Short mmCIF file of N, CA and C in Angstrom, two decimals:
data_model
loop_
_atom_site.label_atom_id
_atom_site.label_comp_id
_atom_site.label_asym_id
_atom_site.label_seq_id
_atom_site.Cartn_x
_atom_site.Cartn_y
_atom_site.Cartn_z
N MET A 1 -13.02 16.56 -14.48
CA MET A 1 -13.57 15.35 -13.95
C MET A 1 -13.23 14.30 -15.09
N LEU A 2 -13.59 14.53 -16.25
CA LEU A 2 -13.44 13.57 -17.35
C LEU A 2 -11.85 13.41 -17.56
N LYS A 3 -10.97 14.29 -17.34
CA LYS A 3 -9.60 14.14 -17.49
C LYS A 3 -9.15 13.17 -16.34
N LYS A 4 -9.59 13.25 -15.10
CA LYS A 4 -9.32 12.52 -13.94
C LYS A 4 -9.65 11.11 -14.29
N ILE A 5 -10.88 10.80 -14.82
CA ILE A 5 -11.30 9.45 -15.28
C ILE A 5 -10.59 8.73 -16.31
N LEU A 6 -10.13 9.66 -17.36
CA LEU A 6 -9.53 9.13 -18.59
C LEU A 6 -7.99 8.66 -17.95
N THR A 7 -7.42 9.59 -17.16
CA THR A 7 -6.18 9.26 -16.45
C THR A 7 -6.12 8.10 -15.83
N ALA A 8 -7.28 7.86 -14.97
CA ALA A 8 -7.31 6.71 -14.08
C ALA A 8 -7.44 5.34 -14.90
N CYS A 9 -8.16 5.55 -16.21
CA CYS A 9 -8.35 4.38 -17.03
C CYS A 9 -7.20 3.99 -17.73
N ALA A 10 -6.26 5.13 -18.13
CA ALA A 10 -4.98 4.90 -18.71
C ALA A 10 -4.23 4.11 -17.80
N LEU A 11 -3.94 4.67 -16.49
CA LEU A 11 -3.15 4.11 -15.46
C LEU A 11 -3.60 2.61 -15.26
N CYS A 12 -4.91 2.36 -15.23
CA CYS A 12 -5.44 1.05 -14.98
C CYS A 12 -4.94 0.04 -16.14
N LEU A 13 -4.93 0.45 -17.23
CA LEU A 13 -4.56 -0.23 -18.31
C LEU A 13 -3.02 -0.63 -18.27
N SER A 14 -2.18 0.37 -17.94
CA SER A 14 -0.80 0.20 -17.82
C SER A 14 -0.49 -0.68 -16.71
N ILE A 15 -1.14 -0.60 -15.69
CA ILE A 15 -0.95 -1.25 -14.44
C ILE A 15 -1.20 -2.65 -14.63
N ALA A 16 -2.53 -2.87 -15.21
CA ALA A 16 -2.92 -4.30 -15.48
C ALA A 16 -1.88 -5.05 -16.36
N GLY A 17 -1.33 -4.23 -17.37
CA GLY A 17 -0.29 -4.86 -18.37
C GLY A 17 0.96 -5.26 -17.44
N ALA A 18 1.30 -4.35 -16.53
CA ALA A 18 2.58 -4.66 -15.69
C ALA A 18 2.23 -5.78 -14.77
N TYR A 19 0.91 -5.78 -14.20
CA TYR A 19 0.51 -6.88 -13.17
C TYR A 19 0.48 -8.09 -13.86
N ALA A 20 0.21 -8.14 -15.13
CA ALA A 20 0.22 -9.52 -15.93
C ALA A 20 1.56 -10.14 -15.82
N GLN A 21 2.65 -9.30 -15.90
CA GLN A 21 4.00 -9.71 -15.81
C GLN A 21 4.50 -10.11 -14.48
N GLN A 22 3.73 -9.30 -13.49
CA GLN A 22 4.25 -9.66 -12.06
C GLN A 22 3.28 -10.63 -11.40
N ASN A 23 2.25 -11.09 -11.94
CA ASN A 23 1.27 -12.00 -11.31
C ASN A 23 0.65 -11.31 -10.10
N VAL A 24 0.22 -9.99 -10.44
CA VAL A 24 -0.56 -9.22 -9.38
C VAL A 24 -1.90 -8.83 -10.08
N ASP A 25 -2.94 -8.70 -9.33
CA ASP A 25 -4.21 -8.60 -9.84
C ASP A 25 -4.54 -7.15 -10.31
N PRO A 26 -5.21 -6.98 -11.53
CA PRO A 26 -5.65 -5.66 -12.04
C PRO A 26 -6.61 -4.93 -11.07
N VAL A 27 -6.57 -3.64 -10.97
CA VAL A 27 -7.50 -2.91 -10.17
C VAL A 27 -8.09 -1.68 -10.85
N VAL A 28 -9.06 -0.99 -10.34
CA VAL A 28 -9.50 0.25 -10.69
C VAL A 28 -9.19 1.13 -9.70
N MET A 29 -8.71 2.38 -9.95
CA MET A 29 -8.31 3.33 -9.00
C MET A 29 -8.67 4.72 -9.24
N THR A 30 -8.65 5.59 -8.13
CA THR A 30 -8.91 7.03 -8.33
C THR A 30 -7.39 7.73 -8.53
N VAL A 31 -7.40 8.88 -9.24
CA VAL A 31 -6.13 9.61 -9.31
C VAL A 31 -6.20 10.99 -8.75
N GLY A 32 -5.25 11.35 -8.17
CA GLY A 32 -5.17 12.83 -7.47
C GLY A 32 -5.70 13.21 -6.24
N ASP A 33 -6.22 12.11 -5.57
CA ASP A 33 -6.66 12.26 -4.12
C ASP A 33 -5.58 11.84 -3.16
N GLU A 34 -5.53 12.63 -2.08
CA GLU A 34 -4.53 12.17 -1.14
C GLU A 34 -4.99 10.98 -0.41
N PRO A 35 -4.10 10.11 -0.17
CA PRO A 35 -4.38 8.81 0.48
C PRO A 35 -4.66 9.07 1.93
N GLU A 36 -5.68 8.25 2.53
CA GLU A 36 -5.88 8.29 3.98
C GLU A 36 -5.50 7.10 4.62
N ARG A 37 -5.52 6.99 5.80
CA ARG A 37 -5.11 5.82 6.51
C ARG A 37 -5.89 4.60 6.12
N PHE A 38 -5.33 3.44 5.85
CA PHE A 38 -5.88 2.19 5.37
C PHE A 38 -6.51 2.21 4.16
N ASP A 39 -6.43 3.37 3.36
CA ASP A 39 -6.55 3.12 1.69
C ASP A 39 -5.47 2.29 1.23
N VAL A 40 -5.90 1.50 0.18
CA VAL A 40 -4.89 0.72 -0.69
C VAL A 40 -4.54 1.53 -1.86
N VAL A 41 -3.23 1.79 -2.05
CA VAL A 41 -2.68 2.67 -3.05
C VAL A 41 -1.81 1.67 -4.16
N VAL A 42 -1.80 2.36 -5.28
CA VAL A 42 -0.85 1.56 -6.22
C VAL A 42 0.33 2.64 -6.37
N CYS A 43 1.52 2.15 -6.39
CA CYS A 43 2.66 3.04 -6.44
C CYS A 43 3.57 2.43 -7.59
N ASN A 44 4.53 3.17 -7.92
CA ASN A 44 5.54 2.68 -8.71
C ASN A 44 6.87 2.70 -7.97
N HIS A 45 7.64 1.73 -8.01
CA HIS A 45 8.85 1.67 -7.35
C HIS A 45 9.93 2.47 -7.91
N PRO A 46 10.47 3.44 -7.28
CA PRO A 46 11.58 4.32 -7.92
C PRO A 46 12.78 3.73 -8.27
N ASP A 47 13.12 2.50 -7.65
CA ASP A 47 14.44 1.86 -7.93
C ASP A 47 14.45 0.60 -8.48
N ARG A 48 13.19 0.02 -8.84
CA ARG A 48 13.17 -1.28 -9.49
C ARG A 48 12.38 -1.25 -10.95
N LEU A 49 12.86 -2.01 -11.68
CA LEU A 49 12.26 -2.16 -13.15
C LEU A 49 11.77 -3.67 -13.29
N ALA A 50 10.49 -3.65 -14.08
CA ALA A 50 10.03 -4.94 -14.50
C ALA A 50 10.92 -5.41 -15.53
N ALA A 51 10.71 -6.68 -15.99
CA ALA A 51 11.50 -7.50 -16.91
C ALA A 51 11.61 -6.71 -18.27
N ASN A 52 10.45 -5.93 -18.59
CA ASN A 52 10.32 -5.23 -19.93
C ASN A 52 11.05 -3.89 -19.82
N GLY A 53 11.59 -3.55 -18.62
CA GLY A 53 12.22 -2.11 -18.48
C GLY A 53 11.26 -1.06 -17.91
N SER A 54 10.06 -1.28 -17.86
CA SER A 54 9.12 -0.42 -17.20
C SER A 54 9.19 -0.45 -15.73
N ARG A 55 8.85 0.69 -15.10
CA ARG A 55 8.88 0.74 -13.62
C ARG A 55 7.97 -0.39 -13.06
N LEU A 56 8.37 -0.67 -11.92
CA LEU A 56 7.62 -1.94 -11.14
C LEU A 56 6.58 -1.16 -10.35
N ASN A 57 5.32 -1.66 -10.42
CA ASN A 57 4.18 -1.04 -9.59
C ASN A 57 4.03 -2.14 -8.51
N PHE A 58 3.35 -1.57 -7.35
CA PHE A 58 2.97 -2.47 -6.41
C PHE A 58 1.71 -1.86 -5.64
N ALA A 59 0.89 -2.70 -4.98
CA ALA A 59 -0.21 -2.26 -4.23
C ALA A 59 -0.04 -2.64 -2.79
N LYS A 60 -0.20 -1.58 -2.00
CA LYS A 60 0.02 -1.74 -0.54
C LYS A 60 -0.98 -0.92 0.19
N ARG A 61 -1.31 -1.17 1.48
CA ARG A 61 -2.13 -0.39 2.39
C ARG A 61 -1.42 0.62 3.12
N VAL A 62 -1.90 1.94 3.11
CA VAL A 62 -1.35 3.11 3.84
C VAL A 62 -1.70 2.79 5.31
N VAL A 63 -0.68 2.73 6.17
CA VAL A 63 -0.99 2.66 7.63
C VAL A 63 -0.32 3.84 8.35
N GLY A 64 0.60 4.41 7.71
CA GLY A 64 1.35 5.70 8.35
C GLY A 64 1.26 6.84 7.36
N LEU A 65 0.78 7.97 7.89
CA LEU A 65 0.84 9.32 7.11
C LEU A 65 1.97 10.11 7.53
N PRO A 66 2.37 11.12 6.83
CA PRO A 66 3.56 12.00 7.23
C PRO A 66 3.30 12.49 8.64
N GLY A 67 4.37 12.38 9.50
CA GLY A 67 4.47 12.72 10.88
C GLY A 67 3.98 11.57 11.76
N ASP A 68 3.28 10.61 11.37
CA ASP A 68 2.83 9.55 12.24
C ASP A 68 3.96 8.70 12.83
N THR A 69 3.77 8.15 14.05
CA THR A 69 4.68 7.15 14.63
C THR A 69 4.09 5.89 14.59
N VAL A 70 4.68 4.92 13.80
CA VAL A 70 4.21 3.57 13.56
C VAL A 70 4.98 2.50 14.23
N GLU A 71 4.36 1.62 15.03
CA GLU A 71 4.86 0.63 15.84
C GLU A 71 4.09 -0.72 15.65
N ILE A 72 4.67 -1.86 15.61
CA ILE A 72 4.07 -3.19 15.79
C ILE A 72 4.63 -3.78 16.92
N ARG A 73 3.57 -4.05 17.88
CA ARG A 73 4.05 -4.63 19.26
C ARG A 73 2.96 -5.63 19.63
N GLY A 74 3.47 -6.65 19.89
CA GLY A 74 2.57 -7.90 20.38
C GLY A 74 1.68 -8.37 19.19
N GLY A 75 2.22 -8.16 18.09
CA GLY A 75 1.24 -8.76 16.88
C GLY A 75 0.20 -7.61 16.42
N TYR A 76 0.24 -6.46 17.05
CA TYR A 76 -0.80 -5.36 16.70
C TYR A 76 -0.10 -4.08 16.28
N LEU A 77 -0.74 -3.36 15.25
CA LEU A 77 -0.28 -2.06 14.72
C LEU A 77 -0.73 -0.85 15.66
N TYR A 78 0.20 -0.19 15.93
CA TYR A 78 -0.02 1.11 16.80
C TYR A 78 0.31 2.24 15.92
N VAL A 79 -0.60 3.39 15.89
CA VAL A 79 -0.19 4.52 15.10
C VAL A 79 -0.44 5.63 16.12
N ASN A 80 0.64 6.51 16.39
CA ASN A 80 0.61 7.41 17.32
C ASN A 80 0.05 7.12 18.61
N GLY A 81 0.67 5.88 19.07
CA GLY A 81 0.39 5.25 20.24
C GLY A 81 -1.04 4.56 20.51
N MET A 82 -1.81 4.55 19.51
CA MET A 82 -3.20 4.03 19.58
C MET A 82 -3.21 2.68 18.79
N LYS A 83 -3.64 1.76 19.54
CA LYS A 83 -3.81 0.25 18.86
C LYS A 83 -4.98 0.46 17.72
N GLN A 84 -4.65 -0.06 16.46
CA GLN A 84 -5.46 -0.01 15.30
C GLN A 84 -6.20 -1.31 15.11
N GLU A 85 -7.44 -1.10 14.89
CA GLU A 85 -8.35 -2.28 14.57
C GLU A 85 -8.16 -2.63 13.04
N GLU A 86 -7.84 -3.76 12.74
CA GLU A 86 -7.54 -4.04 11.21
C GLU A 86 -8.38 -5.37 10.83
N LYS A 87 -9.65 -5.04 10.55
CA LYS A 87 -10.56 -6.15 10.27
C LYS A 87 -10.30 -6.86 9.03
N PHE A 88 -9.47 -6.29 8.22
CA PHE A 88 -9.06 -6.88 6.88
C PHE A 88 -7.90 -7.90 6.95
N LEU A 89 -7.31 -8.01 8.09
CA LEU A 89 -6.19 -9.05 8.15
C LEU A 89 -6.70 -10.38 8.62
N HIS A 90 -6.07 -11.30 7.89
CA HIS A 90 -6.43 -12.73 8.34
C HIS A 90 -5.73 -13.34 9.47
N GLU A 91 -4.66 -12.78 9.83
CA GLU A 91 -3.88 -13.27 11.03
C GLU A 91 -3.15 -12.03 11.76
N ARG A 92 -2.80 -12.32 12.91
CA ARG A 92 -1.98 -11.34 13.57
C ARG A 92 -0.54 -11.38 13.26
N MET A 93 0.29 -10.23 13.32
CA MET A 93 1.51 -10.22 12.89
C MET A 93 2.26 -10.94 14.03
N ASN A 94 3.43 -11.74 13.62
CA ASN A 94 4.27 -12.41 14.38
C ASN A 94 5.62 -11.92 14.62
N TYR A 95 5.72 -10.60 14.71
CA TYR A 95 6.87 -9.78 15.05
C TYR A 95 6.64 -8.44 15.57
N ASN A 96 7.67 -7.83 16.18
CA ASN A 96 7.60 -6.33 16.53
C ASN A 96 8.38 -5.60 15.58
N PHE A 97 8.17 -4.23 15.59
CA PHE A 97 8.79 -3.40 14.69
C PHE A 97 8.60 -2.06 15.30
N GLY A 98 9.62 -1.10 15.14
CA GLY A 98 9.61 0.31 15.46
C GLY A 98 9.79 0.44 16.78
N PRO A 99 9.41 1.70 17.31
CA PRO A 99 8.51 2.82 16.48
C PRO A 99 9.45 3.56 15.55
N VAL A 100 8.79 4.05 14.50
CA VAL A 100 9.60 4.94 13.44
C VAL A 100 8.53 6.06 13.30
N VAL A 101 9.09 7.32 12.96
CA VAL A 101 8.28 8.38 12.51
C VAL A 101 8.19 8.54 11.08
N VAL A 102 7.11 8.56 10.40
CA VAL A 102 6.95 8.70 9.01
C VAL A 102 7.44 10.12 8.45
N GLN A 103 8.35 10.15 7.59
CA GLN A 103 8.95 11.47 7.07
C GLN A 103 7.90 12.19 6.31
N GLU A 104 8.01 13.53 6.39
CA GLU A 104 7.02 14.51 5.66
C GLU A 104 7.26 14.16 4.10
N GLY A 105 6.03 14.14 3.46
CA GLY A 105 6.00 13.89 2.04
C GLY A 105 5.98 12.46 1.78
N HIS A 106 5.88 11.53 2.67
CA HIS A 106 6.03 10.18 2.52
C HIS A 106 4.90 9.43 3.27
N TYR A 107 4.77 8.10 2.92
CA TYR A 107 3.80 7.15 3.54
C TYR A 107 4.34 5.92 4.06
N PHE A 108 3.91 5.29 5.08
CA PHE A 108 4.39 3.96 5.49
C PHE A 108 3.41 2.99 4.95
N LEU A 109 3.76 2.16 4.07
CA LEU A 109 2.81 1.09 3.39
C LEU A 109 3.09 -0.23 3.97
N MET A 110 1.92 -1.02 3.98
CA MET A 110 2.09 -2.40 4.45
C MET A 110 1.31 -3.34 3.71
N GLY A 111 1.68 -4.43 3.34
CA GLY A 111 0.80 -5.45 2.60
C GLY A 111 -0.23 -6.15 3.60
N ASP A 112 -1.30 -6.56 3.10
CA ASP A 112 -2.19 -7.19 4.02
C ASP A 112 -1.87 -8.63 4.46
N ASN A 113 -0.94 -9.18 3.76
CA ASN A 113 -0.37 -10.44 4.23
C ASN A 113 0.91 -10.08 5.04
N ARG A 114 0.69 -9.51 6.15
CA ARG A 114 1.86 -8.77 7.07
C ARG A 114 2.97 -9.78 7.23
N ASN A 115 2.85 -11.01 7.48
CA ASN A 115 3.87 -11.95 7.85
C ASN A 115 4.66 -12.43 6.55
N ASN A 116 4.26 -11.91 5.43
CA ASN A 116 5.02 -12.33 4.28
C ASN A 116 4.79 -11.18 3.28
N SER A 117 5.22 -10.01 3.65
CA SER A 117 4.98 -8.88 2.63
C SER A 117 6.34 -7.94 2.71
N ASN A 118 6.77 -7.64 1.37
CA ASN A 118 7.83 -6.73 1.34
C ASN A 118 7.32 -5.23 1.23
N ASP A 119 7.44 -4.65 2.33
CA ASP A 119 6.80 -3.34 2.50
C ASP A 119 7.67 -2.26 3.29
N SER A 120 7.18 -1.30 3.71
CA SER A 120 7.86 -0.12 4.38
C SER A 120 8.81 -0.47 5.61
N ARG A 121 8.55 -1.69 6.20
CA ARG A 121 9.34 -2.29 7.17
C ARG A 121 10.83 -2.46 6.78
N TYR A 122 10.99 -2.66 5.46
CA TYR A 122 12.17 -3.25 4.95
C TYR A 122 12.94 -2.13 4.22
N ALA A 123 14.20 -1.91 4.21
CA ALA A 123 14.98 -0.73 3.64
C ALA A 123 14.84 -0.78 2.16
N GLU A 124 14.44 -1.95 1.55
CA GLU A 124 14.54 -1.72 0.07
C GLU A 124 13.16 -1.06 -0.57
N ILE A 125 12.23 -0.98 0.37
CA ILE A 125 10.94 -0.23 0.20
C ILE A 125 10.94 1.03 1.16
N GLY A 126 11.05 0.98 2.29
CA GLY A 126 11.18 2.17 3.19
C GLY A 126 10.01 2.98 3.24
N PHE A 127 9.98 4.19 3.61
CA PHE A 127 9.08 5.24 3.39
C PHE A 127 8.84 5.45 1.99
N VAL A 128 7.58 5.64 1.58
CA VAL A 128 7.30 5.68 0.11
C VAL A 128 7.00 7.11 -0.08
N ASP A 129 7.79 7.79 -1.02
CA ASP A 129 7.64 9.13 -1.49
C ASP A 129 6.21 9.41 -2.08
N SER A 130 5.37 10.42 -1.51
CA SER A 130 4.15 10.72 -2.14
C SER A 130 3.98 10.81 -3.60
N ARG A 131 5.11 11.21 -4.31
CA ARG A 131 5.13 11.40 -5.76
C ARG A 131 5.08 10.15 -6.34
N CYS A 132 5.37 8.91 -5.76
CA CYS A 132 5.37 7.61 -6.30
C CYS A 132 4.02 6.97 -6.31
N VAL A 133 3.04 7.64 -5.58
CA VAL A 133 1.79 7.11 -5.50
C VAL A 133 0.90 7.46 -6.71
N LEU A 134 0.53 6.38 -7.36
CA LEU A 134 -0.23 6.61 -8.63
C LEU A 134 -1.64 6.78 -8.38
N GLY A 135 -2.37 6.19 -7.35
CA GLY A 135 -3.65 6.44 -7.12
C GLY A 135 -4.15 5.50 -6.06
N LYS A 136 -5.38 5.60 -5.66
CA LYS A 136 -6.08 4.79 -4.62
C LYS A 136 -6.84 3.70 -5.33
N VAL A 137 -6.73 2.52 -4.89
CA VAL A 137 -7.53 1.38 -5.39
C VAL A 137 -8.92 1.42 -4.91
N ILE A 138 -9.94 1.52 -5.74
CA ILE A 138 -11.28 1.44 -5.40
C ILE A 138 -11.96 0.15 -5.75
N LEU A 139 -11.36 -0.81 -6.48
CA LEU A 139 -12.07 -2.00 -6.88
C LEU A 139 -10.98 -2.92 -7.41
N ARG A 140 -10.90 -4.06 -7.08
CA ARG A 140 -9.95 -5.22 -7.61
C ARG A 140 -10.79 -5.87 -8.70
N LEU A 141 -10.32 -6.00 -9.87
CA LEU A 141 -11.01 -6.47 -10.89
C LEU A 141 -11.01 -8.17 -10.98
N SER A 142 -10.06 -8.59 -10.44
CA SER A 142 -10.00 -10.12 -10.40
C SER A 142 -8.95 -10.64 -9.38
N PRO A 143 -9.14 -11.84 -8.88
CA PRO A 143 -10.14 -12.73 -8.92
C PRO A 143 -11.27 -12.09 -8.33
N PHE A 144 -12.48 -12.54 -8.85
CA PHE A 144 -13.83 -12.02 -8.41
C PHE A 144 -14.24 -12.60 -6.96
N THR A 145 -13.47 -13.52 -6.33
CA THR A 145 -13.81 -14.10 -5.13
C THR A 145 -13.21 -13.13 -4.06
N PHE A 146 -12.50 -12.24 -4.20
CA PHE A 146 -11.93 -11.26 -3.16
C PHE A 146 -11.94 -9.87 -3.59
N PHE A 147 -12.37 -8.77 -3.01
CA PHE A 147 -12.18 -7.53 -3.20
C PHE A 147 -11.67 -6.80 -2.10
N PHE A 148 -10.89 -5.51 -2.35
CA PHE A 148 -10.30 -4.82 -1.16
C PHE A 148 -11.52 -4.14 -0.39
#
């Protein structure tokens, strides 16, 4: 347990440092747990580097698990044919997408600002390999006006 906490703290510090360069908010996260639908996760991007040469990290929400069918229709998210209630969104999506089936060992991730988010809908991100997931966000440290 202590090893898990120390690992999470070390990752948080490195992520916070990378976020300072990327203008993304620092977070506290757990490490080693499998993400569930609608968890917010921190991943490192396998193909992109930050200005200092380190891997680029990003935080997105898990909407599709391995084997799920994901579709956006009429501004709403459907997973395996069922319309999802997403109370954390501030506006409906203004586009349609899919359906796509999430590959085994991968996740379908989307940002909460769906109409302006670079996420799994686009080829440069695509399905995210589970090995790229660093941990699940449990607390956003700043700004203090909004938490996940």
